[in-house]
Tab-separated table of C-alpha atoms in Angstrom:
chain	number	residue	atom	x	y	z
I	1	UNK	CA	184.173	-48.641	-87.947
I	2	UNK	CA	184.846	-51.239	-85.301
I	3	UNK	CA	184.551	-48.566	-82.661
I	4	UNK	CA	181.133	-47.572	-83.961
I	5	UNK	CA	179.970	-51.163	-83.874
I	6	UNK	CA	181.189	-51.467	-80.320
I	7	UNK	CA	179.307	-48.399	-79.262
I	8	UNK	CA	176.156	-49.644	-80.913
I	9	UNK	CA	176.446	-52.930	-79.080
I	10	UNK	CA	176.920	-51.194	-75.724
I	11	UNK	CA	173.913	-48.979	-76.261
I	12	UNK	CA	171.930	-51.916	-77.593
I	13	UNK	CA	172.496	-54.040	-74.506
I	14	UNK	CA	171.533	-51.124	-72.297
I	15	UNK	CA	168.352	-50.500	-74.275
I	16	UNK	CA	167.352	-54.158	-74.090
I	17	UNK	CA	167.825	-54.278	-70.315
I	18	UNK	CA	166.000	-51.028	-69.580
I	19	UNK	CA	163.336	-52.082	-72.089
I	20	UNK	CA	162.779	-55.335	-70.185
I	21	UNK	CA	162.431	-53.390	-66.968
I	22	UNK	CA	160.024	-50.758	-68.225
I	23	UNK	CA	157.974	-52.737	-70.710
I	24	UNK	CA	157.379	-55.949	-68.779
I	25	UNK	CA	155.444	-55.024	-65.634
I	26	UNK	CA	156.311	-58.305	-63.894
I	27	UNK	CA	160.034	-57.567	-64.198
I	28	UNK	CA	159.641	-54.040	-62.912
I	29	UNK	CA	157.442	-55.011	-59.975
I	30	UNK	CA	159.661	-57.882	-58.914
I	31	UNK	CA	162.849	-55.843	-59.132
I	32	UNK	CA	161.231	-52.995	-57.200
I	33	UNK	CA	159.940	-55.352	-54.543
I	34	UNK	CA	163.313	-57.034	-54.185
I	35	UNK	CA	164.955	-53.640	-53.732
I	36	UNK	CA	162.291	-52.660	-51.209
I	37	UNK	CA	162.897	-55.862	-49.234
I	38	UNK	CA	166.659	-55.336	-49.140
I	39	UNK	CA	166.355	-51.667	-48.218
I	40	UNK	CA	164.591	-52.664	-45.021
I	41	UNK	CA	167.843	-54.265	-43.785
I	42	UNK	CA	165.678	-56.851	-42.058
I	43	UNK	CA	166.880	-60.467	-42.059
I	44	UNK	CA	163.447	-61.889	-41.238
I	45	UNK	CA	161.871	-59.945	-44.061
I	46	UNK	CA	164.463	-61.172	-46.575
I	47	UNK	CA	164.115	-64.724	-45.266
I	48	UNK	CA	160.345	-64.620	-45.670
I	49	UNK	CA	160.674	-63.134	-49.129
I	50	UNK	CA	163.031	-65.872	-50.346
I	51	UNK	CA	161.021	-68.603	-48.615
I	52	UNK	CA	157.854	-67.382	-50.333
I	53	UNK	CA	159.214	-68.603	-53.668
I	54	UNK	CA	159.033	-72.243	-52.559
I	55	UNK	CA	161.216	-74.525	-54.641
I	56	UNK	CA	162.624	-71.523	-56.505
I	57	UNK	CA	164.009	-70.103	-53.264
I	58	UNK	CA	167.700	-70.861	-54.015
I	59	UNK	CA	167.374	-69.356	-57.493
I	60	UNK	CA	165.720	-66.229	-56.130
I	61	UNK	CA	168.397	-65.916	-53.476
I	62	UNK	CA	171.037	-66.186	-56.204
I	63	UNK	CA	169.373	-63.460	-58.272
I	64	UNK	CA	168.908	-61.296	-55.195
I	65	UNK	CA	172.637	-61.468	-54.494
I	66	UNK	CA	173.405	-60.502	-58.088
I	67	UNK	CA	170.966	-57.600	-57.864
I	68	UNK	CA	172.666	-56.319	-54.732
I	69	UNK	CA	176.080	-56.625	-56.406
I	70	UNK	CA	175.070	-54.350	-59.246
I	71	UNK	CA	173.406	-51.776	-57.016
I	72	UNK	CA	176.225	-50.810	-54.680
I	73	UNK	CA	174.255	-49.483	-51.702
I	74	UNK	CA	172.163	-52.601	-51.024
I	75	UNK	CA	173.432	-54.804	-48.180
I	76	UNK	CA	174.733	-58.301	-48.986
I	77	UNK	CA	175.002	-59.650	-45.456
I	78	UNK	CA	171.208	-59.673	-45.096
I	79	UNK	CA	171.028	-62.269	-47.879
I	80	UNK	CA	173.883	-64.276	-46.365
I	81	UNK	CA	172.071	-64.417	-43.007
I	82	UNK	CA	168.775	-65.278	-44.634
I	83	UNK	CA	170.392	-68.108	-46.622
I	84	UNK	CA	171.949	-69.548	-43.487
I	85	UNK	CA	168.566	-69.495	-41.787
I	86	UNK	CA	166.778	-71.106	-44.722
I	87	UNK	CA	169.169	-73.729	-46.010
I	88	UNK	CA	171.322	-74.490	-42.993
I	89	UNK	CA	174.718	-72.882	-42.611
I	90	UNK	CA	176.731	-75.145	-44.929
I	91	UNK	CA	174.401	-75.000	-47.909
I	92	UNK	CA	173.635	-71.390	-47.094
I	93	UNK	CA	177.317	-70.484	-47.098
I	94	UNK	CA	177.835	-72.324	-50.376
I	95	UNK	CA	174.909	-70.514	-51.964
I	96	UNK	CA	175.968	-67.105	-50.642
I	97	UNK	CA	179.545	-67.697	-51.732
I	98	UNK	CA	178.787	-68.805	-55.289
I	99	UNK	CA	176.165	-66.121	-55.838
I	100	UNK	CA	178.403	-63.345	-54.582
I	101	UNK	CA	181.180	-64.649	-56.847
I	102	UNK	CA	178.757	-64.512	-59.774
I	103	UNK	CA	177.819	-60.988	-58.760
I	104	UNK	CA	181.464	-59.969	-58.524
I	105	UNK	CA	182.181	-61.438	-61.958
I	106	UNK	CA	179.261	-59.517	-63.396
I	107	UNK	CA	180.452	-56.227	-61.877
I	108	UNK	CA	183.944	-56.886	-63.192
I	109	UNK	CA	182.639	-57.327	-66.716
I	110	UNK	CA	180.215	-54.420	-66.532
I	111	UNK	CA	183.173	-52.209	-65.672
I	112	UNK	CA	185.256	-53.714	-68.473
I	113	UNK	CA	182.455	-53.306	-70.971
I	114	UNK	CA	181.139	-49.861	-70.113
I	115	UNK	CA	184.258	-48.247	-68.733
I	116	UNK	CA	184.984	-45.682	-66.077
I	117	UNK	CA	182.205	-43.148	-66.612
I	118	UNK	CA	179.478	-45.724	-66.352
I	119	UNK	CA	180.984	-47.182	-63.189
I	120	UNK	CA	181.131	-43.777	-61.574
I	121	UNK	CA	177.416	-43.454	-62.308
I	122	UNK	CA	176.707	-46.824	-60.698
I	123	UNK	CA	178.825	-46.479	-57.603
I	124	UNK	CA	178.290	-42.820	-56.974
I	125	UNK	CA	181.235	-40.484	-56.741
I	126	UNK	CA	183.882	-42.924	-55.700
I	127	UNK	CA	187.456	-41.874	-56.139
I	128	UNK	CA	188.641	-44.494	-58.572
I	129	UNK	CA	191.723	-42.595	-59.531
I	130	UNK	CA	195.316	-43.525	-58.776
I	131	UNK	CA	194.444	-47.015	-57.501
I	132	UNK	CA	194.759	-48.327	-61.026
I	133	UNK	CA	198.492	-48.611	-61.157
I	134	UNK	CA	198.656	-50.243	-57.768
I	135	UNK	CA	195.744	-52.447	-58.682
I	136	UNK	CA	197.447	-53.494	-61.893
I	137	UNK	CA	200.587	-54.527	-60.210
I	138	UNK	CA	199.341	-56.036	-56.973
I	139	UNK	CA	195.756	-56.568	-57.983
I	140	UNK	CA	195.415	-60.014	-56.467
I	141	UNK	CA	196.542	-58.875	-53.047
I	142	UNK	CA	194.580	-55.662	-53.094
I	143	UNK	CA	191.444	-57.619	-53.894
I	144	UNK	CA	192.180	-60.150	-51.208
I	145	UNK	CA	192.673	-57.459	-48.560
I	146	UNK	CA	189.616	-55.518	-49.655
I	147	UNK	CA	187.489	-58.643	-49.549
I	148	UNK	CA	188.595	-59.428	-46.039
I	149	UNK	CA	187.760	-55.999	-44.699
I	150	UNK	CA	184.035	-56.014	-43.945
I	151	UNK	CA	183.667	-52.231	-44.175
I	152	UNK	CA	184.976	-51.930	-47.734
I	153	UNK	CA	182.226	-52.133	-50.326
I	154	UNK	CA	182.331	-55.431	-52.141
I	155	UNK	CA	180.743	-54.072	-55.285
I	156	UNK	CA	182.975	-51.045	-55.683
I	157	UNK	CA	186.057	-53.242	-55.476
I	158	UNK	CA	184.672	-55.482	-58.222
I	159	UNK	CA	183.946	-52.508	-60.454
I	160	UNK	CA	187.322	-50.949	-59.761
I	161	UNK	CA	189.088	-54.200	-60.617
I	162	UNK	CA	187.220	-54.386	-63.910
I	163	UNK	CA	188.615	-50.994	-64.864
I	164	UNK	CA	192.193	-52.199	-64.611
I	165	UNK	CA	194.092	-54.469	-66.935
I	166	UNK	CA	194.105	-57.168	-64.298
I	167	UNK	CA	193.157	-60.611	-65.565
I	168	UNK	CA	189.738	-61.940	-64.729
I	169	UNK	CA	191.201	-65.164	-63.489
I	170	UNK	CA	193.380	-63.650	-60.783
I	171	UNK	CA	190.536	-61.333	-59.772
I	172	UNK	CA	188.195	-64.262	-59.466
I	173	UNK	CA	190.574	-66.406	-57.423
I	174	UNK	CA	191.368	-63.540	-55.052
I	175	UNK	CA	187.674	-62.805	-54.642
I	176	UNK	CA	186.915	-66.424	-53.916
I	177	UNK	CA	189.579	-66.753	-51.258
I	178	UNK	CA	188.840	-63.367	-49.738
I	179	UNK	CA	185.119	-64.041	-49.547
I	180	UNK	CA	185.451	-67.432	-47.950
I	181	UNK	CA	186.208	-66.568	-44.308
I	182	UNK	CA	183.572	-63.842	-44.055
I	183	UNK	CA	180.900	-65.960	-45.724
I	184	UNK	CA	181.596	-68.927	-43.485
I	185	UNK	CA	181.679	-66.865	-40.302
I	186	UNK	CA	178.566	-64.921	-41.215
I	187	UNK	CA	176.698	-68.064	-42.170
I	188	UNK	CA	177.781	-69.994	-39.109
I	189	UNK	CA	177.098	-67.315	-36.548
I	190	UNK	CA	174.263	-66.018	-38.674
I	191	UNK	CA	171.972	-63.525	-37.077
I	192	UNK	CA	173.381	-64.252	-33.635
I	193	UNK	CA	175.932	-61.553	-34.356
I	194	UNK	CA	175.536	-59.146	-31.486
I	195	UNK	CA	177.852	-56.513	-30.097
I	196	UNK	CA	180.636	-58.626	-28.686
I	197	UNK	CA	180.684	-61.441	-31.255
I	198	UNK	CA	180.709	-58.843	-33.995
I	199	UNK	CA	183.889	-57.370	-32.589
I	200	UNK	CA	185.518	-60.783	-32.519
I	201	UNK	CA	184.557	-61.500	-36.105
I	202	UNK	CA	185.779	-58.135	-37.345
I	203	UNK	CA	188.973	-58.654	-35.376
I	204	UNK	CA	189.500	-62.037	-36.973
I	205	UNK	CA	188.972	-60.708	-40.463
I	206	UNK	CA	191.326	-57.815	-39.755
I	207	UNK	CA	193.966	-60.298	-38.715
I	208	UNK	CA	193.643	-62.092	-42.052
I	209	UNK	CA	193.753	-58.788	-43.870
I	210	UNK	CA	196.825	-57.588	-42.033
I	211	UNK	CA	198.714	-60.787	-42.748
I	212	UNK	CA	197.910	-60.357	-46.416
I	213	UNK	CA	199.021	-56.751	-46.177
I	214	UNK	CA	202.381	-57.800	-44.726
I	215	UNK	CA	202.711	-60.219	-47.593
I	216	UNK	CA	201.967	-57.462	-50.044
I	217	UNK	CA	204.494	-55.085	-48.505
I	218	UNK	CA	207.114	-57.748	-48.741
I	219	UNK	CA	206.333	-58.121	-52.391
I	220	UNK	CA	206.394	-54.382	-53.030
I	221	UNK	CA	209.712	-54.160	-51.212
I	222	UNK	CA	211.178	-56.978	-53.245
I	223	UNK	CA	209.940	-55.475	-56.491
I	224	UNK	CA	211.459	-52.135	-55.566
I	225	UNK	CA	214.726	-53.782	-54.687
I	226	UNK	CA	214.702	-55.665	-57.922
I	227	UNK	CA	214.093	-52.547	-59.949
I	228	UNK	CA	216.875	-50.786	-58.020
I	229	UNK	CA	219.218	-53.634	-58.764
I	230	UNK	CA	218.403	-53.622	-62.439
I	231	UNK	CA	218.806	-49.867	-62.740
I	232	UNK	CA	222.116	-50.237	-60.945
I	233	UNK	CA	223.175	-52.733	-63.547
I	234	UNK	CA	222.135	-50.387	-66.291
I	235	UNK	CA	224.328	-47.659	-64.843
I	236	UNK	CA	227.292	-49.982	-64.870
I	237	UNK	CA	226.669	-50.797	-68.463
D	1	UNK	CA	167.994	-44.234	-61.430
D	2	UNK	CA	166.339	-45.616	-58.292
D	3	UNK	CA	169.358	-44.685	-56.259
D	4	UNK	CA	169.155	-41.108	-57.411
D	5	UNK	CA	165.558	-41.043	-56.281
D	6	UNK	CA	166.354	-42.345	-52.805
D	7	UNK	CA	169.246	-39.942	-52.495
D	8	UNK	CA	166.913	-37.131	-53.446
D	9	UNK	CA	164.437	-38.286	-50.853
D	10	UNK	CA	167.126	-38.451	-48.223
D	11	UNK	CA	168.336	-34.988	-49.045
D	12	UNK	CA	164.771	-33.751	-48.941
D	13	UNK	CA	164.209	-35.381	-45.566
D	14	UNK	CA	167.425	-33.894	-44.318
D	15	UNK	CA	166.409	-30.493	-45.565
D	16	UNK	CA	162.995	-30.805	-43.999
D	17	UNK	CA	164.449	-31.736	-40.654
D	18	UNK	CA	166.847	-28.858	-40.991
D	19	UNK	CA	164.101	-26.414	-41.815
D	20	UNK	CA	161.882	-27.691	-39.044
D	21	UNK	CA	164.575	-27.258	-36.494
D	22	UNK	CA	165.431	-23.797	-37.679
D	23	UNK	CA	169.168	-23.825	-37.501
D	24	UNK	CA	169.585	-27.315	-36.195
D	25	UNK	CA	171.014	-27.014	-32.760
D	26	UNK	CA	168.786	-24.557	-30.958
D	27	UNK	CA	168.515	-25.945	-27.440
D	28	UNK	CA	164.944	-26.370	-26.358
D	29	UNK	CA	164.383	-23.093	-24.582
D	30	UNK	CA	161.896	-23.376	-21.811
D	31	UNK	CA	160.079	-26.332	-23.268
D	32	UNK	CA	156.759	-26.381	-21.551
D	33	UNK	CA	155.838	-29.908	-20.674
D	34	UNK	CA	153.179	-31.204	-22.987
D	35	UNK	CA	150.136	-32.470	-21.148
D	36	UNK	CA	149.121	-35.809	-22.631
D	37	UNK	CA	145.973	-36.034	-20.513
D	38	UNK	CA	144.152	-33.678	-22.900
D	39	UNK	CA	143.932	-36.642	-25.254
D	40	UNK	CA	141.240	-39.218	-24.807
D	41	UNK	CA	143.803	-41.982	-25.299
D	42	UNK	CA	146.749	-40.073	-23.909
D	43	UNK	CA	147.864	-43.169	-22.033
D	44	UNK	CA	148.862	-44.720	-25.371
D	45	UNK	CA	151.813	-42.344	-25.183
D	46	UNK	CA	154.685	-41.718	-22.810
D	47	UNK	CA	156.350	-38.330	-22.513
D	48	UNK	CA	160.100	-38.113	-23.174
D	49	UNK	CA	160.551	-36.765	-19.627
D	50	UNK	CA	158.919	-39.853	-18.153
D	51	UNK	CA	160.851	-42.217	-20.393
D	52	UNK	CA	164.077	-40.564	-19.289
D	53	UNK	CA	163.361	-41.450	-15.669
D	54	UNK	CA	162.723	-45.084	-16.659
D	55	UNK	CA	165.913	-45.553	-18.709
D	56	UNK	CA	168.083	-48.344	-17.387
D	57	UNK	CA	165.444	-49.732	-15.041
D	58	UNK	CA	164.341	-53.365	-15.021
D	59	UNK	CA	160.802	-52.301	-15.613
D	60	UNK	CA	161.329	-51.004	-19.150
D	61	UNK	CA	161.533	-52.668	-22.568
D	62	UNK	CA	162.582	-50.034	-25.094
D	63	UNK	CA	162.161	-50.862	-28.792
D	64	UNK	CA	163.524	-48.822	-31.696
D	65	UNK	CA	161.398	-49.109	-34.863
D	66	UNK	CA	163.706	-47.215	-37.215
D	67	UNK	CA	165.480	-48.670	-40.215
D	68	UNK	CA	168.365	-50.761	-38.782
D	69	UNK	CA	170.841	-48.514	-40.566
D	70	UNK	CA	169.542	-45.535	-38.623
D	71	UNK	CA	169.499	-47.589	-35.422
D	72	UNK	CA	173.174	-48.447	-35.928
D	73	UNK	CA	173.964	-44.765	-36.301
D	74	UNK	CA	172.120	-43.593	-33.201
D	75	UNK	CA	169.419	-44.722	-30.819
D	76	UNK	CA	168.227	-44.131	-27.283
D	77	UNK	CA	170.405	-45.901	-24.748
D	78	UNK	CA	169.190	-49.397	-23.964
D	79	UNK	CA	166.884	-49.651	-26.990
D	80	UNK	CA	166.739	-52.828	-29.053
D	81	UNK	CA	166.348	-52.304	-32.811
D	82	UNK	CA	163.415	-54.279	-34.210
D	83	UNK	CA	163.012	-52.686	-37.653
D	84	UNK	CA	159.763	-51.918	-39.458
D	85	UNK	CA	157.925	-55.246	-39.445
D	86	UNK	CA	158.769	-56.966	-36.166
D	87	UNK	CA	155.257	-58.238	-35.397
D	88	UNK	CA	154.068	-58.868	-38.957
D	89	UNK	CA	153.771	-62.017	-41.031
D	90	UNK	CA	156.667	-61.904	-43.489
D	91	UNK	CA	156.618	-65.004	-45.666
D	92	UNK	CA	156.340	-63.998	-49.307
D	93	UNK	CA	156.227	-60.470	-50.626
D	94	UNK	CA	153.968	-57.412	-50.503
D	95	UNK	CA	150.651	-58.312	-52.126
D	96	UNK	CA	150.757	-61.997	-51.163
D	97	UNK	CA	147.795	-63.107	-49.037
D	98	UNK	CA	148.536	-62.357	-45.403
D	99	UNK	CA	151.884	-60.659	-45.988
D	100	UNK	CA	152.332	-57.767	-43.598
D	101	UNK	CA	149.366	-58.696	-41.392
D	102	UNK	CA	149.793	-59.371	-37.687
D	103	UNK	CA	151.542	-62.638	-36.817
D	104	UNK	CA	149.495	-65.497	-35.393
D	105	UNK	CA	148.993	-65.403	-31.634
D	106	UNK	CA	151.453	-68.226	-31.146
D	107	UNK	CA	154.176	-66.635	-33.292
D	108	UNK	CA	153.660	-63.234	-31.720
D	109	UNK	CA	153.929	-64.722	-28.234
D	110	UNK	CA	157.279	-66.282	-29.171
D	111	UNK	CA	158.545	-63.025	-30.610
D	112	UNK	CA	157.490	-61.005	-27.553
D	113	UNK	CA	159.100	-63.469	-25.155
D	114	UNK	CA	162.356	-63.282	-27.109
D	115	UNK	CA	162.293	-59.502	-26.729
D	116	UNK	CA	161.848	-59.785	-22.981
D	117	UNK	CA	158.253	-58.567	-23.025
D	118	UNK	CA	155.694	-59.704	-20.437
D	119	UNK	CA	152.369	-58.260	-19.254
D	120	UNK	CA	153.947	-56.152	-16.500
D	121	UNK	CA	156.933	-54.218	-17.826
D	122	UNK	CA	156.346	-50.980	-19.670
D	123	UNK	CA	157.012	-51.480	-23.372
D	124	UNK	CA	157.997	-48.243	-25.113
D	125	UNK	CA	158.208	-47.994	-28.896
D	126	UNK	CA	159.659	-45.127	-30.870
D	127	UNK	CA	160.945	-44.118	-34.302
D	128	UNK	CA	162.101	-40.993	-36.071
D	129	UNK	CA	158.758	-39.895	-37.451
D	130	UNK	CA	160.187	-38.045	-40.418
D	131	UNK	CA	162.672	-40.708	-41.475
D	132	UNK	CA	160.422	-43.708	-41.818
D	133	UNK	CA	156.888	-45.005	-42.095
D	134	UNK	CA	156.032	-44.614	-38.406
D	135	UNK	CA	156.517	-48.305	-37.728
D	136	UNK	CA	156.269	-47.684	-33.978
D	137	UNK	CA	152.632	-46.738	-34.464
D	138	UNK	CA	151.906	-49.943	-36.329
D	139	UNK	CA	153.744	-52.098	-33.783
D	140	UNK	CA	151.890	-50.452	-30.892
D	141	UNK	CA	148.567	-50.935	-32.689
D	142	UNK	CA	149.358	-54.614	-33.243
D	143	UNK	CA	150.189	-55.174	-29.578
D	144	UNK	CA	147.016	-53.337	-28.524
D	145	UNK	CA	145.059	-55.632	-30.864
D	146	UNK	CA	146.468	-58.497	-28.852
D	147	UNK	CA	145.204	-56.932	-25.634
D	148	UNK	CA	148.493	-55.618	-24.268
D	149	UNK	CA	147.846	-52.615	-22.057
D	150	UNK	CA	151.444	-51.955	-21.056
D	151	UNK	CA	152.506	-50.605	-24.467
D	152	UNK	CA	153.343	-46.969	-25.087
D	153	UNK	CA	154.594	-44.842	-27.967
D	154	UNK	CA	157.225	-42.236	-27.231
D	155	UNK	CA	155.505	-38.904	-27.769
D	156	UNK	CA	157.280	-36.993	-30.534
D	157	UNK	CA	159.566	-39.894	-31.415
D	158	UNK	CA	163.336	-39.753	-31.390
D	159	UNK	CA	163.292	-36.430	-33.221
D	160	UNK	CA	161.596	-34.624	-30.332
D	161	UNK	CA	163.734	-36.576	-27.861
D	162	UNK	CA	166.821	-35.099	-29.494
D	163	UNK	CA	165.250	-31.654	-29.632
D	164	UNK	CA	164.913	-31.763	-25.860
D	165	UNK	CA	168.644	-32.341	-25.754
D	166	UNK	CA	168.351	-35.916	-24.509
D	167	UNK	CA	171.134	-38.313	-25.274
D	168	UNK	CA	171.452	-40.739	-28.189
D	169	UNK	CA	174.111	-43.413	-28.444
D	170	UNK	CA	175.505	-45.812	-31.014
D	171	UNK	CA	176.682	-48.645	-28.786
D	172	UNK	CA	175.055	-51.876	-29.677
D	173	UNK	CA	173.030	-52.997	-26.748
D	174	UNK	CA	173.290	-56.500	-25.437
D	175	UNK	CA	170.655	-58.958	-26.538
D	176	UNK	CA	167.418	-58.829	-24.549
D	177	UNK	CA	166.874	-61.540	-21.971
D	178	UNK	CA	163.769	-63.550	-22.815
D	179	UNK	CA	160.833	-63.018	-20.494
D	180	UNK	CA	159.214	-65.850	-18.580
D	181	UNK	CA	156.055	-65.550	-20.635
D	182	UNK	CA	153.343	-63.282	-21.912
D	183	UNK	CA	149.590	-63.750	-22.172
D	184	UNK	CA	147.836	-62.414	-25.243
D	185	UNK	CA	144.125	-62.005	-25.807
D	186	UNK	CA	142.328	-62.978	-28.994
D	187	UNK	CA	142.799	-60.162	-31.475
D	188	UNK	CA	140.273	-57.384	-31.114
D	189	UNK	CA	138.371	-57.546	-34.402
D	190	UNK	CA	136.558	-54.264	-33.802
D	191	UNK	CA	139.882	-52.554	-34.182
D	192	UNK	CA	140.657	-53.835	-37.639
D	193	UNK	CA	139.056	-54.652	-40.956
D	194	UNK	CA	139.934	-57.181	-43.660
D	195	UNK	CA	140.395	-56.724	-47.376
D	196	UNK	CA	137.200	-58.687	-48.115
D	197	UNK	CA	135.107	-56.603	-45.712
D	198	UNK	CA	136.376	-53.420	-47.364
D	199	UNK	CA	135.609	-54.807	-50.774
D	200	UNK	CA	132.102	-55.782	-49.753
D	201	UNK	CA	131.369	-52.301	-48.423
D	202	UNK	CA	133.127	-50.346	-51.138
D	203	UNK	CA	131.500	-46.951	-51.479
D	204	UNK	CA	129.664	-47.231	-48.141
D	205	UNK	CA	132.421	-46.377	-45.684
D	206	UNK	CA	135.004	-43.621	-45.625
D	207	UNK	CA	138.467	-44.815	-46.564
D	208	UNK	CA	141.519	-42.686	-45.910
D	209	UNK	CA	144.875	-43.443	-47.512
D	210	UNK	CA	147.581	-42.108	-45.208
D	211	UNK	CA	150.591	-42.953	-47.377
D	212	UNK	CA	152.529	-40.335	-49.329
D	213	UNK	CA	150.765	-38.405	-52.053
D	214	UNK	CA	153.132	-40.068	-54.517
D	215	UNK	CA	151.972	-43.534	-53.493
D	216	UNK	CA	148.348	-42.419	-53.552
D	217	UNK	CA	148.952	-41.291	-57.131
D	218	UNK	CA	150.511	-44.583	-58.209
D	219	UNK	CA	154.141	-44.710	-57.124
D	220	UNK	CA	155.294	-48.235	-56.269
D	221	UNK	CA	158.485	-47.425	-54.432
D	222	UNK	CA	157.436	-49.084	-51.197
D	223	UNK	CA	157.034	-52.530	-52.735
D	224	UNK	CA	153.401	-52.211	-53.793
D	225	UNK	CA	152.639	-54.816	-56.466
D	226	UNK	CA	150.017	-52.469	-57.926
D	227	UNK	CA	150.127	-48.709	-57.847
D	228	UNK	CA	147.349	-46.325	-56.899
D	229	UNK	CA	144.755	-46.295	-54.135
D	230	UNK	CA	141.534	-48.079	-53.237
D	231	UNK	CA	138.648	-46.728	-55.245
D	232	UNK	CA	136.997	-43.820	-53.491
D	233	UNK	CA	139.706	-43.328	-50.865
D	234	UNK	CA	140.642	-39.841	-49.710
D	235	UNK	CA	144.206	-38.814	-49.061
D	236	UNK	CA	145.660	-37.559	-45.789
D	237	UNK	CA	149.381	-37.908	-45.064
D	238	UNK	CA	149.763	-39.505	-41.627
D	239	UNK	CA	152.338	-36.950	-40.497
D	240	UNK	CA	149.802	-34.163	-41.070
D	241	UNK	CA	148.404	-35.010	-37.627
D	242	UNK	CA	151.764	-34.126	-36.119
D	243	UNK	CA	153.518	-30.861	-35.394
D	244	UNK	CA	156.798	-30.065	-37.081
D	245	UNK	CA	158.724	-31.603	-34.185
D	246	UNK	CA	156.814	-34.880	-34.222
D	247	UNK	CA	154.533	-34.177	-31.265
D	248	UNK	CA	150.779	-34.621	-31.648
D	249	UNK	CA	148.575	-31.778	-32.759
D	250	UNK	CA	145.891	-30.809	-30.246
D	251	UNK	CA	142.611	-32.772	-30.198
D	252	UNK	CA	140.857	-29.706	-31.588
D	253	UNK	CA	143.261	-29.406	-34.533
D	254	UNK	CA	142.902	-33.108	-35.254
D	255	UNK	CA	139.147	-32.933	-35.206
D	256	UNK	CA	139.312	-30.058	-37.682
D	257	UNK	CA	141.570	-32.020	-40.026
D	258	UNK	CA	139.342	-35.071	-39.779
D	259	UNK	CA	136.169	-33.075	-40.361
D	260	UNK	CA	137.740	-31.873	-43.604
D	261	UNK	CA	138.008	-35.555	-44.445
D	262	UNK	CA	134.333	-35.824	-43.687
D	263	UNK	CA	134.528	-37.838	-40.475
D	264	UNK	CA	133.859	-37.099	-36.828
D	265	UNK	CA	134.696	-39.064	-33.692
D	266	UNK	CA	131.398	-40.891	-33.884
D	267	UNK	CA	131.929	-42.236	-37.395
D	268	UNK	CA	133.401	-45.522	-38.477
D	269	UNK	CA	136.161	-45.027	-40.986
D	270	UNK	CA	139.147	-47.002	-42.238
D	271	UNK	CA	142.749	-45.903	-42.518
D	272	UNK	CA	145.412	-47.671	-44.516
């Protein structure tokens, strides 16, 4: 009975959202236009788009970031750059950071709510298997490392985390910390990122990621040792 | 849903390119050099052979008008990626007054200087004509509006360039050095028409919609706030004036296509 109710709720929410999109032309047009703008991968275009909303610009930027979190292939860094250009790098970074956290939280809960099959549909055919166990145990660190590596999709990590039994709180904290360096660097250097600076930035982020990785290995090692010790004890008993 | 559509489009594009090139990697056997002088405005174009000799020289500004993602994957050595809308007004969204029209003279001057463009160097624009909206054509048209005579479009785009076996690279080029200045003329009004003028003369002039058939029929996938086409417009896909490899069809072929649209060289007509 409860299961049926649950299913109804899931389908209901989906119907409401798709209904909004298809039945209210303004929603459909605005979502389509936002997607079109982001698909151009053009910072100036995104900046102009956000600026065009006047006093609503920060709100639109926030929603844009959430939209790109749900739809995995849209680029987030375009919005980060545009924010830095529009609101100055400090406010821009703050806006980009909070909105991407909101987006990550949403992805996490979408995955929790709709489960694996739905996520596979959203992210394309991403191999979600076998990371679960690792994720469960070392979730925080995995998230932190993934967030630091600029070439790992932000959205897929959020979805994947939502599929595990990991607590939202530790996911959120790890996301926040992991996002911070990249957001600050991207906002500060903004669109001045050319060939050489890009390499430096990526290098820097890799350094952070590797230090976290070392940390993680230490932890795994210790856990293994601990489990060895306990099994040893069991044998004695 | 949307993603599926774009994927489908990509696959289709890929397939088309594949089909057009036969089995992909056939080296251009005995490519006979295409004579651009048979075209009345042949000097709007530069042949790949000529561009190749200019690569790396001080006298060239090479601009890639592909989607930045494609630019990151591969581009002609020394090209700077400027995307689809480099010279357009971009505040707001499609459908807002002035969005997507040419920047003001002052703004355009700034932009050109930052790209290292002056009135002397040869400015060459290109894109992959089957993987985008032909933004190089628009950019070249905008610069011609502003009276720049040193602007050329790469004949056949990057697709034909590759077919000739010429090199592409993925190294990110250094930022362009700003030029010392550029002088623009007042925009040539005879070369363009405004929304209001079209509206006033609705039904009196020939209008040709050169977007995809899908857009003509109401698709809004390219950010159009309203679907469909201007009342009375005919449809002709812009790439129908090109051969399968992106080079221009002959003047005779073009005249035939245009006469099917009901226009000759002497007529005034509007494309959008």
